[in-house]
Coordinates of N, CA and C in Angstrom, one line a residue:
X28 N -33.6 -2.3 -6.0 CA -32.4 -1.6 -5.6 C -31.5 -2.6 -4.9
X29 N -32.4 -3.6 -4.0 CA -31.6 -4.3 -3.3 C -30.7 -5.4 -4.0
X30 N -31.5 -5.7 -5.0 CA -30.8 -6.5 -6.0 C -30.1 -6.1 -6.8
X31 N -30.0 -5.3 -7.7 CA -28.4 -4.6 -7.6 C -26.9 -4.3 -6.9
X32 N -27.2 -4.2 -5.7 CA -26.8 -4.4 -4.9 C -25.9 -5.4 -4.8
X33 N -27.0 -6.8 -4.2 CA -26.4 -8.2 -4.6 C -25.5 -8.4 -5.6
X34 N -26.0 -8.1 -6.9 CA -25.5 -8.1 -8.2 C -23.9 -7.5 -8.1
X35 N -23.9 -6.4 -7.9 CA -22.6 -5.6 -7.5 C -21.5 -6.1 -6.8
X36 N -22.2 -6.9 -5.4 CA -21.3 -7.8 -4.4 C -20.5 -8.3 -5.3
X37 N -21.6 -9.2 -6.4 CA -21.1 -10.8 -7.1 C -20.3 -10.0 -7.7
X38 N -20.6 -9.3 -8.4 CA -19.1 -8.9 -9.5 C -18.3 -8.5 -8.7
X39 N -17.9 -8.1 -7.7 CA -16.6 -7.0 -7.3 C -15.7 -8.4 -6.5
X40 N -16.7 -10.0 -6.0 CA -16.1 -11.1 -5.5 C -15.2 -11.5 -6.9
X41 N -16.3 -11.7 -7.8 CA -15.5 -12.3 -9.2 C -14.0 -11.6 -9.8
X42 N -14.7 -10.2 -9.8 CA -13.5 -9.5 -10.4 C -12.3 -9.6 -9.3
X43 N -12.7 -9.7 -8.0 CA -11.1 -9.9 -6.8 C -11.0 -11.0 -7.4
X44 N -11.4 -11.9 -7.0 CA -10.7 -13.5 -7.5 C -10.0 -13.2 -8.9
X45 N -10.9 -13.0 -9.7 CA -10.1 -13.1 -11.1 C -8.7 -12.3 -11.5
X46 N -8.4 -11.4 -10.4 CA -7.0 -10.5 -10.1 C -6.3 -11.2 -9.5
X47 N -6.8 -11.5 -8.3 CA -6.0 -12.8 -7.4 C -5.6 -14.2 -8.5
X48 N -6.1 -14.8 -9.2 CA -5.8 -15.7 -9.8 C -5.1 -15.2 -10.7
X49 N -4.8 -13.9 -11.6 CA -4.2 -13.7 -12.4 C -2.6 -13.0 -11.7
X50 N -2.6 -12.8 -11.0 CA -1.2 -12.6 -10.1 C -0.7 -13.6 -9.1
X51 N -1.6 -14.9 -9.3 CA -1.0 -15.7 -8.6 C -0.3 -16.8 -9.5
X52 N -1.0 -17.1 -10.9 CA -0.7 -17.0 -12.1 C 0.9 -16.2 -13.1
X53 N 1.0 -15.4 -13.0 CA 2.0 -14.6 -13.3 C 3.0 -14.8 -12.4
X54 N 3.2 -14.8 -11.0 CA 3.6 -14.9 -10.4 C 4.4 -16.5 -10.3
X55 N 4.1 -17.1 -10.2 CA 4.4 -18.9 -10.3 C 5.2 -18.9 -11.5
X56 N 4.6 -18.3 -12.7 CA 5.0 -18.6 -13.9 C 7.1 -18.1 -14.1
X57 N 7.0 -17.1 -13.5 CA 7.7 -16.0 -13.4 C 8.6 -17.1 -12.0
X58 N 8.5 -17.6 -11.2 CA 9.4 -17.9 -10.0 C 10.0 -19.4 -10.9
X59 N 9.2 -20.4 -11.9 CA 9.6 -21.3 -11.6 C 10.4 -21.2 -13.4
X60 N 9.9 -20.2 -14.2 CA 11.5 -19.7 -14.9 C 11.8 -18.7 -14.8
X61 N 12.7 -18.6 -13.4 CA 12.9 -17.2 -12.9 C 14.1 -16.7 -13.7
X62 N 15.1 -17.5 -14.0 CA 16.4 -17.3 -15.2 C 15.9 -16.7 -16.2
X63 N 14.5 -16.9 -17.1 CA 14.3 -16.4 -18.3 C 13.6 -15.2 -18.4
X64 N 13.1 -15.0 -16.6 CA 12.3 -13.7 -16.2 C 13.5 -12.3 -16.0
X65 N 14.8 -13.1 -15.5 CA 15.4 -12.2 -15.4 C 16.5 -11.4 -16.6
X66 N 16.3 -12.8 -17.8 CA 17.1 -12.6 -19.2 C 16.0 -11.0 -19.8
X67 N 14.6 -11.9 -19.5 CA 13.6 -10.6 -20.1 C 14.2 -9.2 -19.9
X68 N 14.4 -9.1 -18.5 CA 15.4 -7.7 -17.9 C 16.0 -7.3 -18.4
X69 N 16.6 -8.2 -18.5 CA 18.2 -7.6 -18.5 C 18.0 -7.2 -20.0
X70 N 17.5 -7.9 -20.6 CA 17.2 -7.8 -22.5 C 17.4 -6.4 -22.4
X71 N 16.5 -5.5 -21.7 CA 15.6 -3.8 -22.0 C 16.9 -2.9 -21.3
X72 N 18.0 -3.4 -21.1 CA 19.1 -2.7 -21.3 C 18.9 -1.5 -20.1
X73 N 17.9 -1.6 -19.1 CA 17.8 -0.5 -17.9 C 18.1 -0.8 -16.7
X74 N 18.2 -2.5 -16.8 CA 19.1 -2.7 -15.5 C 20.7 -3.9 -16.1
X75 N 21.1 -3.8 -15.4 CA 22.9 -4.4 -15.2 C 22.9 -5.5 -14.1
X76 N 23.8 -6.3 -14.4 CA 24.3 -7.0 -13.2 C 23.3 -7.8 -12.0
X77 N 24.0 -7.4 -11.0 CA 23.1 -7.6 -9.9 C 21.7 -6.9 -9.8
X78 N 21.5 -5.9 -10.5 CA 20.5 -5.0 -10.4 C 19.3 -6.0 -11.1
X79 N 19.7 -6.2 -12.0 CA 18.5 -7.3 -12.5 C 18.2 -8.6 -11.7
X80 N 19.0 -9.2 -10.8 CA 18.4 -9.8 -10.0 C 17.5 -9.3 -8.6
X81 N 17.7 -8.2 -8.5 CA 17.2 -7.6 -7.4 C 15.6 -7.0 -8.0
X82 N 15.8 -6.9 -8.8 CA 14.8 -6.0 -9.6 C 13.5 -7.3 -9.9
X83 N 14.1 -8.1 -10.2 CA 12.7 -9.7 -10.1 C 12.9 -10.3 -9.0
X84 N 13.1 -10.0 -8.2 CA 13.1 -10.5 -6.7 C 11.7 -9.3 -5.9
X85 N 12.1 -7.9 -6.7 CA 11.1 -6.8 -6.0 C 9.9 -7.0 -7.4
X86 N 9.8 -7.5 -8.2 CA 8.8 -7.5 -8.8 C 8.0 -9.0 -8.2
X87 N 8.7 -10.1 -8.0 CA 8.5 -11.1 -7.8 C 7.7 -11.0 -6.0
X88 N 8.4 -10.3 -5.4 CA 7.5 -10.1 -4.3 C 6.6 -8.9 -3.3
X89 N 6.4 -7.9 -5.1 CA 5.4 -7.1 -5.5 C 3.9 -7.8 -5.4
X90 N 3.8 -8.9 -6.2 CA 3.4 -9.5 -6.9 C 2.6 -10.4 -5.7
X91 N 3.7 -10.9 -4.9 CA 2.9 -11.8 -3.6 C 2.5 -10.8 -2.6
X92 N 2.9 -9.8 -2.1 CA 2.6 -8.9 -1.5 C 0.8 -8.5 -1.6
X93 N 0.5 -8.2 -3.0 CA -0.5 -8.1 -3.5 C -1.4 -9.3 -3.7
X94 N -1.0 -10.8 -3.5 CA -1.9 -11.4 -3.3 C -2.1 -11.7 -1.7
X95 N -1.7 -11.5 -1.0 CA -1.8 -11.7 0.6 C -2.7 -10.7 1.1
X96 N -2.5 -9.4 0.5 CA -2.9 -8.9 1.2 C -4.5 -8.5 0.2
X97 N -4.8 -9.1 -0.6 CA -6.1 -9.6 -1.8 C -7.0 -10.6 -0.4
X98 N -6.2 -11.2 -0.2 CA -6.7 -12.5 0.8 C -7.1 -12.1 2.1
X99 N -5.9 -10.9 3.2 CA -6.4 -11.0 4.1 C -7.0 -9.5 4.8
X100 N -6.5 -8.0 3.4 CA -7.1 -6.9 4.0 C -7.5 -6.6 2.2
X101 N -8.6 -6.8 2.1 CA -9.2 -6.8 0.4 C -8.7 -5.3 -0.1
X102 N -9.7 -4.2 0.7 CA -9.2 -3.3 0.4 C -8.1 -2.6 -0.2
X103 N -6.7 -2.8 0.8 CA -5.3 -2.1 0.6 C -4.8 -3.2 0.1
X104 N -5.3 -4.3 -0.6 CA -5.0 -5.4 -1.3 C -4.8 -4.5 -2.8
X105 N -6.8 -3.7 -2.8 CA -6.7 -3.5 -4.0 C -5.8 -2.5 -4.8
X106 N -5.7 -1.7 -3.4 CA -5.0 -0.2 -3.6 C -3.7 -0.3 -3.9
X107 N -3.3 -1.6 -2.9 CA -1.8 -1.8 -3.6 C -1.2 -2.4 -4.7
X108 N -2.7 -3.2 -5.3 CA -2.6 -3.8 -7.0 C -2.2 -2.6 -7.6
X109 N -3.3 -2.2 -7.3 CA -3.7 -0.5 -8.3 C -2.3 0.4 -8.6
X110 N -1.6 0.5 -7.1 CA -0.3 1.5 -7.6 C 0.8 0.4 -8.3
X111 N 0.9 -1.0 -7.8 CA 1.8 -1.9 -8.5 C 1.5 -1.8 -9.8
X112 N 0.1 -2.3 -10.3 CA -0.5 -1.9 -12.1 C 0.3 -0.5 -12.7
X113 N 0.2 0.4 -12.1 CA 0.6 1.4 -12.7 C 1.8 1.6 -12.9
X114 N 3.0 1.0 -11.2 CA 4.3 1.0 -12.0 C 4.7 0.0 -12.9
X115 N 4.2 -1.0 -12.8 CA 4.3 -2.1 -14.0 C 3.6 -1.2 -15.2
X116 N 2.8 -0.8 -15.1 CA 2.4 0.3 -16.8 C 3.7 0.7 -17.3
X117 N 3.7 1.8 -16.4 CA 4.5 2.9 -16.4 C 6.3 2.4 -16.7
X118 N 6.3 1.4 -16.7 CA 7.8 0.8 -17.1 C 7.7 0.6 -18.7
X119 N 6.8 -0.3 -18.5 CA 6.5 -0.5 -19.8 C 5.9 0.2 -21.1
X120 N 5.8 1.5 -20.6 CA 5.3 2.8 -21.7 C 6.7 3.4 -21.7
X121 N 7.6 3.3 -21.1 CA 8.8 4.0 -21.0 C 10.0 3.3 -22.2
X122 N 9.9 1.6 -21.6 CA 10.4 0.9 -22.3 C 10.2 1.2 -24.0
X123 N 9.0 0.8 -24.0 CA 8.5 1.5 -25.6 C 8.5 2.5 -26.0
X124 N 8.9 3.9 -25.3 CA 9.1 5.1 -25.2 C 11.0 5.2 -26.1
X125 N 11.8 4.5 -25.4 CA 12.6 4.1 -25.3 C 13.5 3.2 -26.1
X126 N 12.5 2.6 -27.3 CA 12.6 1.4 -27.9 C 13.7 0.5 -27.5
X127 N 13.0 0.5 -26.1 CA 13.9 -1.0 -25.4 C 12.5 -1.9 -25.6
X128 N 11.6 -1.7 -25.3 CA 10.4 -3.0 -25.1 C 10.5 -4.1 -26.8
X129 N 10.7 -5.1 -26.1 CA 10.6 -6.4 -27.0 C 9.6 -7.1 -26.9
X130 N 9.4 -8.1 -26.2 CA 8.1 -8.5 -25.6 C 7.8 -9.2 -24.2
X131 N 6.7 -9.1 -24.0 CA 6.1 -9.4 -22.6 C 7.0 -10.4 -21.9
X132 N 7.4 -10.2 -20.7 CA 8.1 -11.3 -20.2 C 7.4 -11.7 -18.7
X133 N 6.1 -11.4 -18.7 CA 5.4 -11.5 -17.7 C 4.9 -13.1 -16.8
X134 N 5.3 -14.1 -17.7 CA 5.3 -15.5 -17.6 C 4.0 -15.9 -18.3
X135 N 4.3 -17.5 -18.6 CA 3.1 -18.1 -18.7 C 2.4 -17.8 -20.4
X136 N 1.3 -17.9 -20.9 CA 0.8 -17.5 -21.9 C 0.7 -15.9 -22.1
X137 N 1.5 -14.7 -21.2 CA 1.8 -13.6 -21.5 C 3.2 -13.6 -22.2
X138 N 3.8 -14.6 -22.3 CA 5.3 -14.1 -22.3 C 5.3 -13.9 -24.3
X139 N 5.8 -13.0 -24.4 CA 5.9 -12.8 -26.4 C 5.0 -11.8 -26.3
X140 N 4.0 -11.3 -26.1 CA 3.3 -10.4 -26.1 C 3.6 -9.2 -26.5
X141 N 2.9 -9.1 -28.0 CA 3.7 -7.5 -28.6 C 3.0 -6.3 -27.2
X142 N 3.8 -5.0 -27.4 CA 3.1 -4.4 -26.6 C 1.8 -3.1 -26.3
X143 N 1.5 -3.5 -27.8 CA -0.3 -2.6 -27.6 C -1.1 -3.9 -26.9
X144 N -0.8 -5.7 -27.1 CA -1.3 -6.1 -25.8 C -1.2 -6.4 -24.6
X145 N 0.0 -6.1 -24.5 CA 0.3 -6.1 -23.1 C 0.1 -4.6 -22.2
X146 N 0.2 -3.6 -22.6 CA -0.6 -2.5 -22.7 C -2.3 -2.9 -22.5
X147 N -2.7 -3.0 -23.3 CA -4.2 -3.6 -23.1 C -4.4 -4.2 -22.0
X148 N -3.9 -5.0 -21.8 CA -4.0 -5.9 -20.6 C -3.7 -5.0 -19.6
X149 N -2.8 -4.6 -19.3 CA -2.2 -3.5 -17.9 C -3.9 -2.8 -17.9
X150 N -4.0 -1.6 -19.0 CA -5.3 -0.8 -18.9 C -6.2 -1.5 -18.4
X151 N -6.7 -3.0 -18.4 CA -7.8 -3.6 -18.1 C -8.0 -3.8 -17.1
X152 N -6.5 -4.3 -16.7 CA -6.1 -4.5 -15.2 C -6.1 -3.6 -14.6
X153 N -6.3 -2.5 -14.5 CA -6.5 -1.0 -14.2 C -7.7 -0.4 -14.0
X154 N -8.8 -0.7 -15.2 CA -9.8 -0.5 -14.3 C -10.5 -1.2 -13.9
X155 N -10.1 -2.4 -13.3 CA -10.8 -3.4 -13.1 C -10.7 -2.8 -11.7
X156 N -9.3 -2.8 -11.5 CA -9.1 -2.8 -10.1 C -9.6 -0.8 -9.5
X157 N -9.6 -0.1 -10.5 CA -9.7 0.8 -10.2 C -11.6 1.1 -9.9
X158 N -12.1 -0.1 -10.7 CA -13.8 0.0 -10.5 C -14.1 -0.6 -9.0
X159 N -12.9 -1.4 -8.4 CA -12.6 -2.3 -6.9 C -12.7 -1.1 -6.3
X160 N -11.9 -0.3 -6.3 CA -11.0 0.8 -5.4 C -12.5 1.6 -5.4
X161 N -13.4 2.2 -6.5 CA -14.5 3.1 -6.7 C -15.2 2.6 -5.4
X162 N -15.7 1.4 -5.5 CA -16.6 0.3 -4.7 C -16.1 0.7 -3.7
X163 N -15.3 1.0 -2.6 CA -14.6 0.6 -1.2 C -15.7 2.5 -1.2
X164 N -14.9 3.5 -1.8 CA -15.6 4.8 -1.5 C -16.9 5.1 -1.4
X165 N -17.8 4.1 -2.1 CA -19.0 4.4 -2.0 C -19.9 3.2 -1.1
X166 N -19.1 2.9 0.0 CA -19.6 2.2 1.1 C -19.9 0.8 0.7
X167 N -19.6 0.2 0.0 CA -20.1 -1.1 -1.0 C -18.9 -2.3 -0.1

């Protein structure tokens, strides 16, 4: 039992890092073409103007929010991926709801991404972090 245990630690270390790297990842990709982050926006026709810059400025530091606090309070690190994941979902099921969604503009080797994968990926991201979140409730 006790080894399981162990076993559990290691994955729930891997799977934080591997979140933390993938939003630190997105994140970079997204700041240093932040012009083509913000063309993505503006593309889906739900924000205007200044609103699209404000809007990747709060996604942009959604995004770091969620890795600082990955690093220095794990827990409400994960809780706060977890509800970020979902409004990042939840835009993106709307968009395509909407037939505004074109493709991923999430940076980096996401960007083009039709959206049953970028969907995929959200969902993944979701219970990854949501198997995190399970872990914290049952004393782990």
């Amino acid at each position: 039992m006790e080894r399981r245990g162990k076993a559990l630690g290691y994955l729930r270390r891997v799977l934080v890092l591997a979140v933390l790297a993938f939003f630190a990842y997105t994140l970079v990709n997204k700041a240093l073409d932040l012009t083509g982050f913000q063309l993505n926006i503006a593309k889906t026709g739900m924000f205007t103007g200044n609103l699209v810059v404000w809007v990747s400025y709060l996604a942009l530091g959604l995004e770091g929010i969620s890795i600082v606090l990955l690093l220095v309070k794990e827990r409400w690190g994960v809780l706060f991926s977890l509800c970020m994941m979902l409004a990042f979902t939840a835009y993106i099921v709307v968009l395509q709801g909407l037939g505004r969604y074109e493709i991923c503009g999430c940076g980096g080797i996401l960007n083009g991404l039709p959206f049953a994968a970028h969907l995929a990926i959200n969902l993944g991201l979701l219970a990854v972090l949501a198997f995190l979140l399970w872990g914290y409730g049952r004393g782990r």
